[in-house]
PDB file of C-alpha atoms in Angstrom:
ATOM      1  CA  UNK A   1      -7.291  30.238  20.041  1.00  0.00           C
ATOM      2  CA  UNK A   2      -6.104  32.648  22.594  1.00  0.00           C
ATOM      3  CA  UNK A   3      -5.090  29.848  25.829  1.00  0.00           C
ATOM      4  CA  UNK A   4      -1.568  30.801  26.707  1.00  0.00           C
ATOM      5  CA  UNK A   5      -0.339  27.449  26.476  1.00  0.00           C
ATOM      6  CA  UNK A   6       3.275  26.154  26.082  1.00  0.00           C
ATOM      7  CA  UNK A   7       2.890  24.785  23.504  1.00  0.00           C
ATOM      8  CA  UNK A   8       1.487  27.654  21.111  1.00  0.00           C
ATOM      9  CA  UNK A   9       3.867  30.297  22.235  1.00  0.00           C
ATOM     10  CA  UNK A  10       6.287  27.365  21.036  1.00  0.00           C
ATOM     11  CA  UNK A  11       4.069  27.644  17.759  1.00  0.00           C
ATOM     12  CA  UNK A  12       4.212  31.623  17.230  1.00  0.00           C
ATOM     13  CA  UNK A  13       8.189  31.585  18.042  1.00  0.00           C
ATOM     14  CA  UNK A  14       8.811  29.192  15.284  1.00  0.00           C
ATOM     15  CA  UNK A  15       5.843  29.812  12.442  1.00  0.00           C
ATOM     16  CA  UNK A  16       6.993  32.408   9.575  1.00  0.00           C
ATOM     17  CA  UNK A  17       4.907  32.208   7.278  1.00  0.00           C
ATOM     18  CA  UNK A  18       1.108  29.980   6.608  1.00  0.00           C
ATOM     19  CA  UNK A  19       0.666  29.046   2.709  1.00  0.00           C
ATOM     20  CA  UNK A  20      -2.440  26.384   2.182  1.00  0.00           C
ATOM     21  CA  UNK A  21      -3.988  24.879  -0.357  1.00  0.00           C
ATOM     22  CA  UNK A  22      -7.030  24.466  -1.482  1.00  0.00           C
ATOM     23  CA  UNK A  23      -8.553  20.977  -2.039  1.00  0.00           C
ATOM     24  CA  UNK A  24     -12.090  19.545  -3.185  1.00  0.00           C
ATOM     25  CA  UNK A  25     -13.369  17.438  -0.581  1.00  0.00           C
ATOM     26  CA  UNK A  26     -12.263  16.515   2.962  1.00  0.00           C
ATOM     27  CA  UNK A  27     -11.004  12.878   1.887  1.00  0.00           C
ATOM     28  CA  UNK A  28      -8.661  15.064  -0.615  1.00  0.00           C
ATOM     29  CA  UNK A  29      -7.549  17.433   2.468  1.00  0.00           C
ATOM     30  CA  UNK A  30      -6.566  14.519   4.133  1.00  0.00           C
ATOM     31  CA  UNK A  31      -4.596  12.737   1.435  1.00  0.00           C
ATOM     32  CA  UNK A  32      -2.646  15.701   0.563  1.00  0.00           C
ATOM     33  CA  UNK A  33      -2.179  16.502   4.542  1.00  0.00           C
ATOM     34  CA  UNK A  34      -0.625  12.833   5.178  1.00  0.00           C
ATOM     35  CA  UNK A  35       1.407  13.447   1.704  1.00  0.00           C
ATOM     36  CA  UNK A  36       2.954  16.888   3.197  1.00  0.00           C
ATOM     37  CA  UNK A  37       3.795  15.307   6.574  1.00  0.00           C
ATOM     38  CA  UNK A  38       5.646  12.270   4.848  1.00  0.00           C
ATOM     39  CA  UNK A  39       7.765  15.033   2.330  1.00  0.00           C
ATOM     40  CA  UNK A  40       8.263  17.653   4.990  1.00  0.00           C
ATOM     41  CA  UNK A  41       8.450  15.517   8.291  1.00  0.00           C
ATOM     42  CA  UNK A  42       7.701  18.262  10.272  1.00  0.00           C
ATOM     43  CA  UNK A  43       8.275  18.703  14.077  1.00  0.00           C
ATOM     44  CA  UNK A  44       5.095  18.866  15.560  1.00  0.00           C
ATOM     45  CA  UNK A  45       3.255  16.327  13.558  1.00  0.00           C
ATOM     46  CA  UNK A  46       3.785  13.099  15.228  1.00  0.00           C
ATOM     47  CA  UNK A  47       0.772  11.297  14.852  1.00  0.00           C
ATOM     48  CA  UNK A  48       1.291   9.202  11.429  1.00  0.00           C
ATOM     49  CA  UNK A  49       5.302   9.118  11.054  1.00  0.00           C
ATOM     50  CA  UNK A  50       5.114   5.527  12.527  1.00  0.00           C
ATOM     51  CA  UNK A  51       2.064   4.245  10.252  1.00  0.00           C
ATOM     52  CA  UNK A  52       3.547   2.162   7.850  1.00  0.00           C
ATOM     53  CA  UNK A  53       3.380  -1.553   7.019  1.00  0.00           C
ATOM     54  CA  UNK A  54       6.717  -3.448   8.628  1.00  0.00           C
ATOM     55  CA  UNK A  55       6.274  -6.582   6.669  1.00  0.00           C
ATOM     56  CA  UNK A  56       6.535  -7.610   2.758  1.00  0.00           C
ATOM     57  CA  UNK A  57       5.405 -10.621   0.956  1.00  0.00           C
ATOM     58  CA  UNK A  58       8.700 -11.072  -1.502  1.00  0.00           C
ATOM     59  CA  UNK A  59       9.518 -13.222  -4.307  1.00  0.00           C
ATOM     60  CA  UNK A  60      12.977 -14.812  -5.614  1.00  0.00           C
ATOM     61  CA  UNK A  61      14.114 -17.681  -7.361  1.00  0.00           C
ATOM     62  CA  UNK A  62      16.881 -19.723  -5.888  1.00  0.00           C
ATOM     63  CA  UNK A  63      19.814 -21.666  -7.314  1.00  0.00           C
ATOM     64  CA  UNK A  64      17.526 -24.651  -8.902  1.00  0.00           C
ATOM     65  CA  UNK A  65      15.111 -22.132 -10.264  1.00  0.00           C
ATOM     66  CA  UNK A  66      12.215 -22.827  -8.085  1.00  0.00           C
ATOM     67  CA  UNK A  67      10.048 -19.713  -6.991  1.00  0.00           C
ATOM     68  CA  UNK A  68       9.965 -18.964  -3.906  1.00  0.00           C
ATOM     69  CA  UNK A  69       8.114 -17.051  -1.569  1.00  0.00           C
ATOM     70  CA  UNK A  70       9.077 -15.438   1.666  1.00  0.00           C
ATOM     71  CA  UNK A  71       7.740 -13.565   4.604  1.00  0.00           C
ATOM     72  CA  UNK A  72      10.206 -10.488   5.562  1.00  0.00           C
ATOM     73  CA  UNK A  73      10.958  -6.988   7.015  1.00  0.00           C
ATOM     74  CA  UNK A  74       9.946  -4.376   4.875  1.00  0.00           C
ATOM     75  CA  UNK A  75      12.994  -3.427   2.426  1.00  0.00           C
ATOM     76  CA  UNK A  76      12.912  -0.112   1.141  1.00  0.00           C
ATOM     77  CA  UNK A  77      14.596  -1.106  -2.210  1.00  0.00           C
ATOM     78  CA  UNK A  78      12.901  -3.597  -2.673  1.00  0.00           C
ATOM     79  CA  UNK A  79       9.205  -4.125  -4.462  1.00  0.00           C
ATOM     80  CA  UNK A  80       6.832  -6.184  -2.523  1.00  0.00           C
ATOM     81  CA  UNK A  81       4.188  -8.598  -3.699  1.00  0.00           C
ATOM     82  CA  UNK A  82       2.198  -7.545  -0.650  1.00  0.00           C
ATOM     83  CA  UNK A  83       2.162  -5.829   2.019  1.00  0.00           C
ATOM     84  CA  UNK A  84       1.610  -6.445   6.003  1.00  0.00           C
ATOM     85  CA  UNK A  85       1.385  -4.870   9.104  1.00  0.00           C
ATOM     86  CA  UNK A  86       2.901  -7.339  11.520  1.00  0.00           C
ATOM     87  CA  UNK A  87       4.628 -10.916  10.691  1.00  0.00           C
ATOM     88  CA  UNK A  88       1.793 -12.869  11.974  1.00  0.00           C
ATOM     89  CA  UNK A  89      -0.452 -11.584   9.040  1.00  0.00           C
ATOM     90  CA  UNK A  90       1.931 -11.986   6.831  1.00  0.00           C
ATOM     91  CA  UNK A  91       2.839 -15.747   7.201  1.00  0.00           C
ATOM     92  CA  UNK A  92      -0.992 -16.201   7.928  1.00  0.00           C
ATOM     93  CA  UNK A  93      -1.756 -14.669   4.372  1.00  0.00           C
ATOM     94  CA  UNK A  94       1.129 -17.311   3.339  1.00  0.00           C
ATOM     95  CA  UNK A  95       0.008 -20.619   4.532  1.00  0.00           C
ATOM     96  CA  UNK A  96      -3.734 -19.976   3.218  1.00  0.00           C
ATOM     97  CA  UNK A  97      -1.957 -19.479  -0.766  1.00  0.00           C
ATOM     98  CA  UNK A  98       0.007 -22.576   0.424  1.00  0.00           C
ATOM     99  CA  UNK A  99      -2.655 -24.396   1.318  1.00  0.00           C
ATOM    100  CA  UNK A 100      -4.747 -23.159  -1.869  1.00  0.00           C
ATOM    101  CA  UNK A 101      -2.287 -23.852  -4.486  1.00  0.00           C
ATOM    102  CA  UNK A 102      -0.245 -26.782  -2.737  1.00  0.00           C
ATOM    103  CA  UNK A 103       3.089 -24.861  -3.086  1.00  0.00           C
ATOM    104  CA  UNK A 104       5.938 -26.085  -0.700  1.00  0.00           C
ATOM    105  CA  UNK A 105       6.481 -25.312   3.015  1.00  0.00           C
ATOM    106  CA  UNK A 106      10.293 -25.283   2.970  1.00  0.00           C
ATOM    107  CA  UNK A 107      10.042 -23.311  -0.208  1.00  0.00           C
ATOM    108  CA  UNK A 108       8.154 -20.547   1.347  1.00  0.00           C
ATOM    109  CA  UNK A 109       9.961 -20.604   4.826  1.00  0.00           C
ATOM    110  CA  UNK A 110       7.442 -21.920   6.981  1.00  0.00           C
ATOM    111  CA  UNK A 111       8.587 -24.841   7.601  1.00  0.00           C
ATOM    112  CA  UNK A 112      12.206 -24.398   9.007  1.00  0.00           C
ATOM    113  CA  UNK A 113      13.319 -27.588  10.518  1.00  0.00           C
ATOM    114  CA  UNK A 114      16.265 -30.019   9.440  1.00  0.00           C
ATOM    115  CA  UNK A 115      13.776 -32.868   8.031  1.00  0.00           C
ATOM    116  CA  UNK A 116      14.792 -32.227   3.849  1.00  0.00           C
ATOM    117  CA  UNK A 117      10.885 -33.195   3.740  1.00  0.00           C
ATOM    118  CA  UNK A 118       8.229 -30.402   3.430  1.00  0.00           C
ATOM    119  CA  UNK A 119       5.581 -30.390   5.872  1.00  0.00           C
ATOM    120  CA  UNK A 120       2.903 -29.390   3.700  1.00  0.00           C
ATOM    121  CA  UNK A 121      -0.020 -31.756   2.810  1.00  0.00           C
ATOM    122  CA  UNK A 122      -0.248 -30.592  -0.422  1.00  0.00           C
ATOM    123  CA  UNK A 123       3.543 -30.449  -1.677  1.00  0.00           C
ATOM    124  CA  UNK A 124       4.304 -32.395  -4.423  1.00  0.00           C
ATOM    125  CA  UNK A 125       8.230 -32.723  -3.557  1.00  0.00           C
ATOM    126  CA  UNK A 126       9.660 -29.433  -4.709  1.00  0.00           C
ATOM    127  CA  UNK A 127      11.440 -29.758  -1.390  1.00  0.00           C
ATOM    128  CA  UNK A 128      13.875 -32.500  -2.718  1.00  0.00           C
ATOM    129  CA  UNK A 129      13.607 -31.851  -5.995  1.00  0.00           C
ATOM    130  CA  UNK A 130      10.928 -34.297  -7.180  1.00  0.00           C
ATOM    131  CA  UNK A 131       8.748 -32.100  -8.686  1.00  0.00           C
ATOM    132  CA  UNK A 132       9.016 -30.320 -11.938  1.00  0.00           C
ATOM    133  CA  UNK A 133      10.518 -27.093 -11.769  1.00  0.00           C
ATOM    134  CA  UNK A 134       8.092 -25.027 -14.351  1.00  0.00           C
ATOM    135  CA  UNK A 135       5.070 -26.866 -12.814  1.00  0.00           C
ATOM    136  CA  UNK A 136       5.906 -25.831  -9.427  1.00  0.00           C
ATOM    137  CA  UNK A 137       7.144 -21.837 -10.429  1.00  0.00           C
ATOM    138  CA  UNK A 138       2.884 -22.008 -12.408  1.00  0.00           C
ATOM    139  CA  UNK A 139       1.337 -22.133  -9.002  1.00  0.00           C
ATOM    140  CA  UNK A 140       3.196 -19.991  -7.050  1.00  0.00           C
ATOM    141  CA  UNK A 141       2.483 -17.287 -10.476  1.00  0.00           C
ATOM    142  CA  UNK A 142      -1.139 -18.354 -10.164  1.00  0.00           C
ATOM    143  CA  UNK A 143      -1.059 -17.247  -6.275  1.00  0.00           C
ATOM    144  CA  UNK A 144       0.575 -14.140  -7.070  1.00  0.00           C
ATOM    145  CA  UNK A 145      -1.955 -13.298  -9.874  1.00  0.00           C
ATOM    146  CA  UNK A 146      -5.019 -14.396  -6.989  1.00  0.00           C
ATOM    147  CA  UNK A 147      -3.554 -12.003  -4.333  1.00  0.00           C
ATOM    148  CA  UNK A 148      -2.962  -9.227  -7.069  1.00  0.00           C
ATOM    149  CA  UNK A 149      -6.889  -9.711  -8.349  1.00  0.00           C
ATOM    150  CA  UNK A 150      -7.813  -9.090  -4.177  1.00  0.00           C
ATOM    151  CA  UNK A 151      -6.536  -6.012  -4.179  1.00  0.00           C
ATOM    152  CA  UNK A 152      -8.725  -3.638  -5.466  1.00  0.00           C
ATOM    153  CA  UNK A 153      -8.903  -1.219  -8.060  1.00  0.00           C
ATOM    154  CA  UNK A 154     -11.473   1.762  -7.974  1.00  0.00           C
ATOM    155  CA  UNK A 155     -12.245   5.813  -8.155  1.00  0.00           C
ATOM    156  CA  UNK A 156     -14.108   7.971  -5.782  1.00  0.00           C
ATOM    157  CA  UNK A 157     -15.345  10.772  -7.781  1.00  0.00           C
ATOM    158  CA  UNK A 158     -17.723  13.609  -5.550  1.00  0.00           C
ATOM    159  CA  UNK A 159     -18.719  16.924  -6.840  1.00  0.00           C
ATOM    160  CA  UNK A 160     -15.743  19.316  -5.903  1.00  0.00           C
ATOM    161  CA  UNK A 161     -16.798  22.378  -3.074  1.00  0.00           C
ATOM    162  CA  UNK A 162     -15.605  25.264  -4.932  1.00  0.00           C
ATOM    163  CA  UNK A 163     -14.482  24.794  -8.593  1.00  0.00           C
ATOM    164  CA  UNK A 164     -17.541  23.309 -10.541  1.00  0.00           C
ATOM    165  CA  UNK A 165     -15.922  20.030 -11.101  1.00  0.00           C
ATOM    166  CA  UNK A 166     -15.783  16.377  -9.310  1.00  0.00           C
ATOM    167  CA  UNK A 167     -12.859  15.563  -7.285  1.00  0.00           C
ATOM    168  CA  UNK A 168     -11.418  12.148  -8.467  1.00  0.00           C
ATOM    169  CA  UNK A 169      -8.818   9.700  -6.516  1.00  0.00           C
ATOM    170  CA  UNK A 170      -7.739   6.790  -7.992  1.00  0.00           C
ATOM    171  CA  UNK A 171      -6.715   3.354  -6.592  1.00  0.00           C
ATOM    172  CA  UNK A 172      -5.079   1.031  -8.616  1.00  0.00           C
ATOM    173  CA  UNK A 173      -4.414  -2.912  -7.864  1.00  0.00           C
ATOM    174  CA  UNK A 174      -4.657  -1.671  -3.922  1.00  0.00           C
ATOM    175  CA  UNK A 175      -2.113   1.342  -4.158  1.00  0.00           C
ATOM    176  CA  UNK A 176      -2.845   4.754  -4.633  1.00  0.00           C
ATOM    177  CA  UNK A 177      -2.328   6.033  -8.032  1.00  0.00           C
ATOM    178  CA  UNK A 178      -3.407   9.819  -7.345  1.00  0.00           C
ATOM    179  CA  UNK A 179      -5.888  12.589  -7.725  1.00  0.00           C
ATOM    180  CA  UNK A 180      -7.312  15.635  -9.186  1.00  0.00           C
ATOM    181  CA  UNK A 181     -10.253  17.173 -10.786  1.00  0.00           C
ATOM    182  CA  UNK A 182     -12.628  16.403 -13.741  1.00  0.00           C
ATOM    183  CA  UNK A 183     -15.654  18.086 -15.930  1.00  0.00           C
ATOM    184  CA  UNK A 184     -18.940  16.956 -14.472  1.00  0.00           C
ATOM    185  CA  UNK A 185     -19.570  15.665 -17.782  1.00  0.00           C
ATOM    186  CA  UNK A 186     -15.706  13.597 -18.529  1.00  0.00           C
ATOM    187  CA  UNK A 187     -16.703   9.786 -18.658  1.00  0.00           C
ATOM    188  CA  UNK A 188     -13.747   7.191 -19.853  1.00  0.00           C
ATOM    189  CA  UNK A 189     -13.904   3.603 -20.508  1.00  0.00           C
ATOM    190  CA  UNK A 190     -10.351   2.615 -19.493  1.00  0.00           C
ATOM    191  CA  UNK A 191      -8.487   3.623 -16.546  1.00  0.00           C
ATOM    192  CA  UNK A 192      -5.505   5.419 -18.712  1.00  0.00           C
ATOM    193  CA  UNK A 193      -7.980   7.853 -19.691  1.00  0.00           C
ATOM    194  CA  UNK A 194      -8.397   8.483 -16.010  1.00  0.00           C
ATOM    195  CA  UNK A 195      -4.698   8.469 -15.058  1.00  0.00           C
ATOM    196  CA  UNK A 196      -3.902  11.467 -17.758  1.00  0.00           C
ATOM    197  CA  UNK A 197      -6.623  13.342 -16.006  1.00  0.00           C
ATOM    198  CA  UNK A 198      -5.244  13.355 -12.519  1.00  0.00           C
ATOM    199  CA  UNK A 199      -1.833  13.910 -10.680  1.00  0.00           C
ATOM    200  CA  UNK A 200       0.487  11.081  -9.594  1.00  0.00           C
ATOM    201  CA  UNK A 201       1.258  11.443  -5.724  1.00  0.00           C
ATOM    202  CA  UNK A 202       3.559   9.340  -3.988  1.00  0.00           C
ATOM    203  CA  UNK A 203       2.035   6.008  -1.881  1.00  0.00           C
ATOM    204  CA  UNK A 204       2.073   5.355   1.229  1.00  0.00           C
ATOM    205  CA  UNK A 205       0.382   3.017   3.405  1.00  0.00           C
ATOM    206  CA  UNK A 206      -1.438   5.382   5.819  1.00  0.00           C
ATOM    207  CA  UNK A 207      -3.427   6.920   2.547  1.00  0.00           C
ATOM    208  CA  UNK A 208      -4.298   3.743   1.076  1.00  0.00           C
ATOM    209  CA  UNK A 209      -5.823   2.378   4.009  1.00  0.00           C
ATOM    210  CA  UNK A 210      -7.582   6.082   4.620  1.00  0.00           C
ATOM    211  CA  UNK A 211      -8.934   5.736   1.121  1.00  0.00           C
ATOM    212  CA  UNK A 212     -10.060   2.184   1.236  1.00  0.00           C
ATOM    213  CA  UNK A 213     -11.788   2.821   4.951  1.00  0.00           C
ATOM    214  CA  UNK A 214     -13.951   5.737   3.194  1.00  0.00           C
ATOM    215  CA  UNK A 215     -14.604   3.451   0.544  1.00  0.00           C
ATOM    216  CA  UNK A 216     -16.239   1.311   2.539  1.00  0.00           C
TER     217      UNK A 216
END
């Protein structure tokens, strides 16, 4: 536009040069848009820099070789079981798999105080040591593999605007695998024929939850 605004002679003192490109659909646009901001962190884009979940849902063993779960800041190297926005919905999500698959308060840092007994209704004693080490690591696998089935994996494939094919994003176990283009007439009965058909982007939380909102 032509409003001599501060900000745009800021703009036309510091621009040098406009490359785009092109993309199929406007939910592709935006992907790669979010992608570009996150790899070139650029000035004036302030908007999404601060979207990103704070909180992980990470599993260790400890000394006895119990599996445990725990409720912390997000570590960046580090791989996550889940993912959260804020604490609260983290330990939420945590008590409801404790609840569901009787696993151990103290184990799972919810229960903090100096009583060596869990809290839990549903613990069998792998607090103190009572209960069987292997039976007790089962469940807490079991609510890993229940949270991992939640999360969902799907494509959005729409007819491309301007090169005869259908745009394609994939979403794998919740994340975002990545996208590209396919013949109108490409069908595949297992998701690795998919995969070797598209380009792998990096993830990030704003684009998954962009994706999974137009999903919807």
């Amino acid at each position: 536009n032509n409003k001599p605004t501060k900000q745009k002679q800021e703009f036309q003192r510091n621009v040098h040069r406009i490359s785009y490109q092109q993309c199929g659909t406007e939910l592709m646009a935006s992907v790669l848009e979010t992608i570009e901001i996150k790899r070139l962190w650029p000035k004036y884009n302030r908007a999404i820099k601060g979207y990103e979940a704070r909180f992980g849902l990470y599993l260790f063993e400890d000394g006895r070789g119990y599996m445990r779960l725990a409720v912390d800041r997000k570590h960046k190297h580090l791989s996550a079981v889940h993912l959260f926005y804020s604490r609260h919905e983290g330990i939420t999500e945590l008590k409801r798999l404790v609840k569901e698959f009787q696993l151990c308060n103290k184990l799972c840092f919810i229960d903090r105080s100096t009583d060596p007994v869990c809290s839990a209704d549903g613990c069998r004693g792998a607090c103190t040591g009572a209960e069987d080490v292997a039976e007790y690591n089962k469940r807490v696998q079991n609510a890993i593999a229940q949270l991992t089935q939640e999360l969902p994996s799907f494509a959005i494939r729409e007819r491309s605007y301007f090169n005869h094919q259908d745009s394609c994003i994939l979403m794998e176990s919740g994340r975002f695998y990545g996208m590209g283009y396919v013949p109108p007439d490409f069908h595949f009965t297992a998701k690795d024929e998919l995969r070797n058909q598209l380009q792998e982007y990096p993830e990030y939380d704003f684009v998954r939850n962009m994706i999974k909102r137009y999903a919807l």
